[in-house]
């Protein structure tokens, strides 16, 4: 099965730049797609210093939907949203004051990769953090999702008035240019060794980085079984298995627990894959209401994600009756959770008015 590769390199333009992330893309782009992916053939999507987080999300979503193995290479810098203290990947227009609207929330990456099969997704990361984010990372690990293999490093901020180089990713690219792609764990170790040797040769201090090594879930993980069922078209079987886990989690921890809500979210995605936007929208509305009812703020990433996904699925509903019913609930939620896209509530209201005229 063909693989998919997403190459993403981003850093702010100007004084806020910590790393020359895009400098590694020509080296990566010189590697044959099959070697980048570790498959016989592969499609490569390259994003060099993108401007808009929504544009990155669109490409990421398309890559995540591809059925074969997915490898994501990310070089860039992490900064915290100071209002919510959540990590973001800074993009070309990002400044500390505009980060919430001009940077890519890291949890978007995690969310888009949630239901991919076990062993099918590998992230290779070369990230630099500003001082505030570096301190945050000492107690808050970077969450890349439970289903993904993750390798790489996060480096502390470089010396003042210095722009760092993505030396780990450059080492990865140099190794791959040989035409051979070792297993990800071996590639990771070789790249760390090469990057440390280059740093020592250049007089830099090695060993300060936060090393990321997460080989992914064990075989038999239920998410892998569910994803396999979806890929073979057995949507009812996938939903039945997820429903069993949802009931078990609700019985053990409560219906509003993170474990139970996780499985409700999985079922919402499964309904989308099965082409049932009504059921998917309803499930996402349930998740959002449960999270808000449990005291989570409207700006919480999981709340915003649930409402955004409900909104998207509502837009796919073609039957006017369910669309009116769900639209009323969505409008009430949008009043509390406006999200990051301007005009979301107005969009729901306009569509509801149109549906009322049709009815």
Tab-separated table of C-alpha atoms in Angstrom:
chain	number	residue	atom	x	y	z
A	1	UNK	CA	0.000	0.000	0.000
A	2	UNK	CA	1.413	3.453	-0.888
A	3	UNK	CA	2.650	5.567	1.982
A	4	UNK	CA	2.078	9.230	2.704
A	5	UNK	CA	4.697	11.695	3.903
A	6	UNK	CA	4.007	15.137	5.348
A	7	UNK	CA	6.996	17.471	5.578
A	8	UNK	CA	6.238	20.485	7.761
A	9	UNK	CA	8.833	23.136	8.555
A	10	UNK	CA	7.740	26.387	10.150
A	11	UNK	CA	9.095	29.263	12.204
A	12	UNK	CA	8.154	32.922	12.632
A	13	UNK	CA	9.580	35.600	10.401
A	14	UNK	CA	11.660	38.189	12.215
A	15	UNK	CA	12.847	38.597	15.783
A	16	UNK	CA	10.752	35.772	17.217
A	17	UNK	CA	12.518	33.122	15.141
A	18	UNK	CA	14.407	30.537	17.215
A	19	UNK	CA	15.266	28.024	14.483
A	20	UNK	CA	15.770	28.147	10.717
A	21	UNK	CA	13.318	25.291	10.275
A	22	UNK	CA	12.822	25.537	6.519
A	23	UNK	CA	16.558	25.116	5.875
A	24	UNK	CA	16.169	21.354	6.281
A	25	UNK	CA	13.486	20.960	3.618
A	26	UNK	CA	15.839	20.905	0.588
A	27	UNK	CA	17.780	18.072	2.229
A	28	UNK	CA	14.593	16.129	3.024
A	29	UNK	CA	13.153	16.834	-0.424
A	30	UNK	CA	16.263	15.269	-1.981
A	31	UNK	CA	15.369	11.933	-0.369
A	32	UNK	CA	13.288	9.625	-2.606
A	33	UNK	CA	9.641	9.485	-1.428
A	34	UNK	CA	9.779	5.729	-0.898
A	35	UNK	CA	12.745	6.127	1.452
A	36	UNK	CA	11.048	8.926	3.376
A	37	UNK	CA	8.045	6.659	3.860
A	38	UNK	CA	9.644	3.239	4.123
A	39	UNK	CA	7.169	1.911	1.512
A	40	UNK	CA	7.513	0.941	-2.148
A	41	UNK	CA	5.788	4.133	-3.277
A	42	UNK	CA	4.690	7.276	-1.448
A	43	UNK	CA	2.975	10.624	-1.863
A	44	UNK	CA	4.803	13.595	-0.355
A	45	UNK	CA	3.180	16.823	0.841
A	46	UNK	CA	5.589	19.654	1.681
A	47	UNK	CA	4.660	22.708	3.763
A	48	UNK	CA	7.413	25.306	3.985
A	49	UNK	CA	6.754	28.191	6.401
A	50	UNK	CA	2.967	28.065	5.998
A	51	UNK	CA	1.018	31.177	6.939
A	52	UNK	CA	-2.377	29.897	8.135
A	53	UNK	CA	-3.090	27.197	10.744
A	54	UNK	CA	-6.300	26.214	8.935
A	55	UNK	CA	-4.313	25.511	5.755
A	56	UNK	CA	-1.965	23.230	7.707
A	57	UNK	CA	-4.957	21.514	9.309
A	58	UNK	CA	-6.471	20.819	5.877
A	59	UNK	CA	-3.275	19.148	4.648
A	60	UNK	CA	-2.846	17.245	7.903
A	61	UNK	CA	-6.438	16.002	7.756
A	62	UNK	CA	-5.990	14.770	4.196
A	63	UNK	CA	-2.758	12.986	5.107
A	64	UNK	CA	-4.382	11.372	8.142
A	65	UNK	CA	-7.217	10.062	5.970
A	66	UNK	CA	-4.825	8.207	3.657
A	67	UNK	CA	-5.133	4.442	4.205
A	68	UNK	CA	-1.440	3.493	4.105
A	69	UNK	CA	1.471	4.251	6.439
A	70	UNK	CA	1.918	7.916	7.333
A	71	UNK	CA	5.197	9.559	8.296
A	72	UNK	CA	5.136	13.148	9.555
A	73	UNK	CA	8.388	15.130	9.696
A	74	UNK	CA	8.083	18.367	11.696
A	75	UNK	CA	10.791	20.986	12.215
A	76	UNK	CA	9.926	24.190	14.025
A	77	UNK	CA	9.415	25.890	17.338
A	78	UNK	CA	6.951	25.513	20.200
A	79	UNK	CA	5.340	28.399	22.040
A	80	UNK	CA	2.653	28.524	24.695
A	81	UNK	CA	-0.721	30.135	24.341
A	82	UNK	CA	-0.452	32.258	27.479
A	83	UNK	CA	-4.186	32.318	28.048
A	84	UNK	CA	-4.607	28.539	28.174
A	85	UNK	CA	-0.937	27.531	28.466
A	86	UNK	CA	-1.161	25.072	25.596
A	87	UNK	CA	1.700	24.355	23.163
A	88	UNK	CA	1.440	25.604	19.587
A	89	UNK	CA	3.664	25.174	16.553
A	90	UNK	CA	4.599	28.715	15.546
A	91	UNK	CA	3.990	29.584	11.889
A	92	UNK	CA	5.400	32.350	9.699
A	93	UNK	CA	3.105	35.120	10.992
A	94	UNK	CA	3.137	34.069	14.644
A	95	UNK	CA	3.948	36.600	17.343
A	96	UNK	CA	3.384	36.198	21.100
A	97	UNK	CA	0.368	38.507	20.893
A	98	UNK	CA	-1.289	36.693	17.953
A	99	UNK	CA	-0.254	33.115	18.711
A	100	UNK	CA	-3.779	31.841	19.412
A	101	UNK	CA	-4.867	32.756	15.869
A	102	UNK	CA	-1.672	32.428	13.824
A	103	UNK	CA	-0.042	29.261	15.216
A	104	UNK	CA	-1.051	25.599	14.926
A	105	UNK	CA	-2.344	24.193	18.241
A	106	UNK	CA	-0.353	21.047	18.923
A	107	UNK	CA	-3.492	19.201	20.007
A	108	UNK	CA	-4.834	19.548	16.452
A	109	UNK	CA	-2.100	17.158	15.337
A	110	UNK	CA	-3.030	14.694	18.064
A	111	UNK	CA	-6.739	14.939	17.243
A	112	UNK	CA	-6.334	14.363	13.511
A	113	UNK	CA	-4.218	11.240	14.025
A	114	UNK	CA	-6.404	9.650	16.716
A	115	UNK	CA	-8.050	6.843	14.781
A	116	UNK	CA	-5.232	5.777	12.522
A	117	UNK	CA	-4.268	2.102	12.903
A	118	UNK	CA	-1.659	1.024	15.413
A	119	UNK	CA	1.795	1.055	13.850
A	120	UNK	CA	0.660	3.080	10.818
A	121	UNK	CA	1.797	6.546	11.951
A	122	UNK	CA	5.294	7.776	12.793
A	123	UNK	CA	6.220	11.308	13.816
A	124	UNK	CA	9.818	12.531	13.569
A	125	UNK	CA	10.155	15.840	15.397
A	126	UNK	CA	12.897	18.450	15.652
A	127	UNK	CA	11.486	21.238	17.799
A	128	UNK	CA	12.909	24.219	19.649
A	129	UNK	CA	11.116	25.797	22.597
A	130	UNK	CA	11.191	29.319	23.915
A	131	UNK	CA	12.060	29.784	27.585
A	132	UNK	CA	8.477	29.752	28.837
A	133	UNK	CA	7.617	26.606	26.893
A	134	UNK	CA	10.856	24.915	27.931
A	135	UNK	CA	9.937	25.407	31.585
A	136	UNK	CA	6.423	24.092	30.901
A	137	UNK	CA	7.827	20.956	29.256
A	138	UNK	CA	9.698	20.054	32.443
A	139	UNK	CA	6.380	19.051	34.025
A	140	UNK	CA	4.049	18.636	31.013
A	141	UNK	CA	5.049	16.099	28.346
A	142	UNK	CA	4.194	16.930	24.752
A	143	UNK	CA	1.087	14.847	23.932
A	144	UNK	CA	1.331	13.376	20.432
A	145	UNK	CA	-1.467	10.811	20.829
A	146	UNK	CA	-1.624	7.279	22.112
A	147	UNK	CA	-1.630	5.571	18.696
A	148	UNK	CA	1.529	7.077	17.196
A	149	UNK	CA	5.216	6.270	17.240
A	150	UNK	CA	7.126	9.439	18.109
A	151	UNK	CA	10.863	10.067	17.805
A	152	UNK	CA	12.945	13.208	17.907
A	153	UNK	CA	14.059	15.950	20.239
A	154	UNK	CA	12.966	19.246	21.731
A	155	UNK	CA	15.815	21.696	22.208
A	156	UNK	CA	15.966	24.558	24.708
A	157	UNK	CA	16.044	28.123	23.393
A	158	UNK	CA	19.307	29.027	21.660
A	159	UNK	CA	21.614	31.762	22.868
A	160	UNK	CA	20.245	35.277	22.597
A	161	UNK	CA	20.247	36.737	19.074
A	162	UNK	CA	21.058	33.296	17.696
A	163	UNK	CA	18.969	31.275	15.264
A	164	UNK	CA	19.454	27.547	15.774
A	165	UNK	CA	19.635	24.881	13.095
A	166	UNK	CA	17.352	21.795	12.942
A	167	UNK	CA	20.381	19.558	13.399
A	168	UNK	CA	18.464	16.417	14.398
A	169	UNK	CA	16.231	16.581	11.304
A	170	UNK	CA	19.207	17.381	9.118
A	171	UNK	CA	20.908	14.266	10.483
A	172	UNK	CA	17.772	12.223	9.704
A	173	UNK	CA	17.745	13.548	6.150
A	174	UNK	CA	21.460	12.892	5.662
A	175	UNK	CA	21.062	9.282	6.789
A	176	UNK	CA	18.064	8.756	4.496
A	177	UNK	CA	19.890	10.220	1.488
A	178	UNK	CA	21.960	7.033	1.476
A	179	UNK	CA	18.863	5.380	-0.002
A	180	UNK	CA	18.246	3.119	3.006
A	181	UNK	CA	15.622	3.738	5.684
A	182	UNK	CA	16.416	1.873	8.900
A	183	UNK	CA	13.583	1.107	11.337
A	184	UNK	CA	12.436	4.329	13.040
A	185	UNK	CA	14.058	3.521	16.394
A	186	UNK	CA	17.417	2.856	14.716
A	187	UNK	CA	17.074	5.952	12.515
A	188	UNK	CA	16.365	7.970	15.655
A	189	UNK	CA	19.442	6.709	17.496
A	190	UNK	CA	21.689	7.227	14.484
A	191	UNK	CA	20.387	10.774	14.041
A	192	UNK	CA	20.938	11.603	17.727
A	193	UNK	CA	24.504	10.326	17.499
A	194	UNK	CA	25.240	12.260	14.308
A	195	UNK	CA	23.641	15.474	15.633
A	196	UNK	CA	25.602	15.214	18.901
A	197	UNK	CA	28.856	14.713	16.978
A	198	UNK	CA	28.106	17.734	14.774
A	199	UNK	CA	27.280	19.829	17.848
A	200	UNK	CA	30.508	18.826	19.566
A	201	UNK	CA	32.495	19.574	16.419
A	202	UNK	CA	30.939	23.015	16.281
A	203	UNK	CA	31.728	23.765	19.903
A	204	UNK	CA	28.103	23.487	21.072
A	205	UNK	CA	27.023	21.783	24.274
A	206	UNK	CA	25.353	18.421	23.623
A	207	UNK	CA	22.952	16.569	25.858
A	208	UNK	CA	20.620	19.407	26.893
A	209	UNK	CA	17.776	18.333	24.591
A	210	UNK	CA	14.589	16.598	25.644
A	211	UNK	CA	14.667	13.314	23.705
A	212	UNK	CA	11.372	11.897	22.413
A	213	UNK	CA	11.178	8.113	22.141
A	214	UNK	CA	7.726	6.511	22.034
A	215	UNK	CA	7.426	3.384	19.858
A	216	UNK	CA	3.601	3.417	19.891
A	217	UNK	CA	0.931	1.114	21.323
A	218	UNK	CA	1.322	-2.592	21.919
A	219	UNK	CA	-0.119	-5.123	19.501
A	220	UNK	CA	-3.752	-5.868	20.197
A	221	UNK	CA	-4.636	-2.301	21.138
A	222	UNK	CA	-8.423	-1.964	20.595
A	223	UNK	CA	-7.922	1.149	18.494
A	224	UNK	CA	-5.943	-0.935	15.997
A	225	UNK	CA	-8.702	-3.566	15.838
A	226	UNK	CA	-11.331	-0.855	15.317
A	227	UNK	CA	-9.283	0.897	12.628
A	228	UNK	CA	-8.791	-2.410	10.804
A	229	UNK	CA	-12.541	-3.022	10.873
A	230	UNK	CA	-13.183	0.437	9.401
A	231	UNK	CA	-10.634	-0.106	6.638
A	232	UNK	CA	-12.307	-3.384	5.667
A	233	UNK	CA	-15.739	-1.744	5.603
A	234	UNK	CA	-17.061	-3.438	8.758
A	235	UNK	CA	-18.446	-0.231	10.253
A	236	UNK	CA	-21.079	-1.919	12.414
A	237	UNK	CA	-18.458	-4.208	13.966
A	238	UNK	CA	-16.187	-1.230	14.668
A	239	UNK	CA	-18.989	0.687	16.374
A	240	UNK	CA	-20.077	-2.350	18.401
A	241	UNK	CA	-16.542	-2.821	19.744
A	242	UNK	CA	-16.205	0.871	20.590
A	243	UNK	CA	-19.632	0.807	22.263
A	244	UNK	CA	-18.519	-2.066	24.514
A	245	UNK	CA	-15.470	-0.085	25.602
A	246	UNK	CA	-17.653	3.000	26.126
A	247	UNK	CA	-20.058	1.076	28.386
A	248	UNK	CA	-17.214	-0.502	30.339
A	249	UNK	CA	-15.520	2.859	30.885
A	250	UNK	CA	-18.787	4.497	31.951
A	251	UNK	CA	-19.463	1.661	34.403
A	252	UNK	CA	-15.948	1.825	35.863
A	253	UNK	CA	-15.337	5.580	35.880
A	254	UNK	CA	-18.635	7.358	35.158
A	255	UNK	CA	-20.265	8.526	31.929
A	256	UNK	CA	-18.517	11.927	32.098
A	257	UNK	CA	-15.054	10.458	32.744
A	258	UNK	CA	-12.230	10.988	30.259
A	259	UNK	CA	-12.132	7.256	29.515
A	260	UNK	CA	-15.838	7.117	28.684
A	261	UNK	CA	-15.812	10.354	26.691
A	262	UNK	CA	-12.824	9.125	24.710
A	263	UNK	CA	-14.878	6.186	23.463
A	264	UNK	CA	-17.845	8.440	22.729
A	265	UNK	CA	-15.485	10.495	20.579
A	266	UNK	CA	-14.266	7.355	18.846
A	267	UNK	CA	-17.879	6.416	18.061
A	268	UNK	CA	-18.488	9.906	16.689
A	269	UNK	CA	-15.559	9.450	14.304
A	270	UNK	CA	-16.766	5.969	13.376
A	271	UNK	CA	-20.172	7.375	12.436
A	272	UNK	CA	-18.412	9.879	10.181
A	273	UNK	CA	-16.422	7.105	8.496
A	274	UNK	CA	-19.659	5.144	8.030
A	275	UNK	CA	-21.259	8.125	6.273
A	276	UNK	CA	-23.754	8.880	9.056
A	277	UNK	CA	-23.331	12.607	9.824
A	278	UNK	CA	-26.507	12.729	11.933
A	279	UNK	CA	-25.183	10.163	14.397
A	280	UNK	CA	-21.708	11.707	14.324
A	281	UNK	CA	-22.993	15.231	14.960
A	282	UNK	CA	-25.229	14.035	17.795
A	283	UNK	CA	-22.322	12.210	19.444
A	284	UNK	CA	-20.048	15.256	19.252
A	285	UNK	CA	-22.795	17.440	20.743
A	286	UNK	CA	-23.091	14.921	23.575
A	287	UNK	CA	-19.341	15.072	24.208
A	288	UNK	CA	-19.317	18.864	24.244
A	289	UNK	CA	-22.271	19.087	26.641
A	290	UNK	CA	-20.704	16.482	28.939
A	291	UNK	CA	-17.400	18.326	29.065
A	292	UNK	CA	-19.055	21.654	29.753
A	293	UNK	CA	-21.276	20.017	32.359
A	294	UNK	CA	-18.183	18.630	34.059
A	295	UNK	CA	-16.835	22.160	34.470
A	296	UNK	CA	-14.424	22.329	31.538
A	297	UNK	CA	-14.172	25.899	30.177
A	298	UNK	CA	-15.525	26.754	26.707
A	299	UNK	CA	-11.948	27.485	25.547
A	300	UNK	CA	-10.659	24.024	26.517
A	301	UNK	CA	-9.197	22.247	23.456
A	302	UNK	CA	-11.390	19.157	23.890
A	303	UNK	CA	-14.535	21.308	24.139
A	304	UNK	CA	-13.643	23.432	21.101
A	305	UNK	CA	-12.750	20.312	19.117
A	306	UNK	CA	-16.058	18.622	19.951
A	307	UNK	CA	-18.134	21.644	18.902
A	308	UNK	CA	-16.067	22.197	15.741
A	309	UNK	CA	-16.519	18.563	14.742
A	310	UNK	CA	-20.241	18.679	15.492
A	311	UNK	CA	-20.471	21.791	13.311
A	312	UNK	CA	-18.608	20.111	10.468
A	313	UNK	CA	-20.779	16.998	10.588
A	314	UNK	CA	-23.945	19.085	10.779
A	315	UNK	CA	-22.920	20.658	7.499
A	316	UNK	CA	-23.002	17.184	5.930
A	317	UNK	CA	-26.615	16.436	6.988
A	318	UNK	CA	-28.923	16.482	3.971
A	319	UNK	CA	-32.265	15.658	5.628
A	320	UNK	CA	-33.947	18.930	6.703
A	321	UNK	CA	-35.673	17.441	9.752
A	322	UNK	CA	-32.571	16.185	11.587
A	323	UNK	CA	-30.654	19.255	10.378
A	324	UNK	CA	-33.168	21.577	12.073
A	325	UNK	CA	-33.142	19.516	15.267
A	326	UNK	CA	-29.358	19.310	15.504
A	327	UNK	CA	-28.913	22.893	14.337
A	328	UNK	CA	-30.869	24.247	17.274
A	329	UNK	CA	-28.656	22.366	19.718
A	330	UNK	CA	-25.534	23.431	17.827
A	331	UNK	CA	-26.573	27.095	17.840
A	332	UNK	CA	-27.039	26.973	21.607
A	333	UNK	CA	-23.584	25.438	21.999
A	334	UNK	CA	-21.967	27.903	19.585
A	335	UNK	CA	-23.280	30.699	21.765
A	336	UNK	CA	-21.141	29.295	24.580
A	337	UNK	CA	-18.232	27.918	22.510
A	338	UNK	CA	-17.551	30.273	19.569
A	339	UNK	CA	-14.284	28.505	18.672
A	340	UNK	CA	-11.374	29.951	16.717
A	341	UNK	CA	-13.083	30.574	13.378
A	342	UNK	CA	-14.855	33.905	13.123
A	343	UNK	CA	-18.534	33.830	12.231
A	344	UNK	CA	-19.239	30.225	13.258
A	345	UNK	CA	-22.381	31.120	15.220
A	346	UNK	CA	-23.629	33.391	12.426
A	347	UNK	CA	-23.154	30.530	9.970
A	348	UNK	CA	-25.341	28.219	12.070
A	349	UNK	CA	-28.042	30.859	12.395
A	350	UNK	CA	-28.087	31.571	8.654
A	351	UNK	CA	-28.367	27.883	7.814
A	352	UNK	CA	-31.136	27.402	10.389
A	353	UNK	CA	-33.094	30.282	8.865
A	354	UNK	CA	-32.746	28.702	5.440
A	355	UNK	CA	-33.930	25.342	6.793
A	356	UNK	CA	-36.959	26.955	8.439
A	357	UNK	CA	-37.955	28.494	5.113
A	358	UNK	CA	-37.577	25.106	3.428
A	359	UNK	CA	-39.666	23.449	6.144
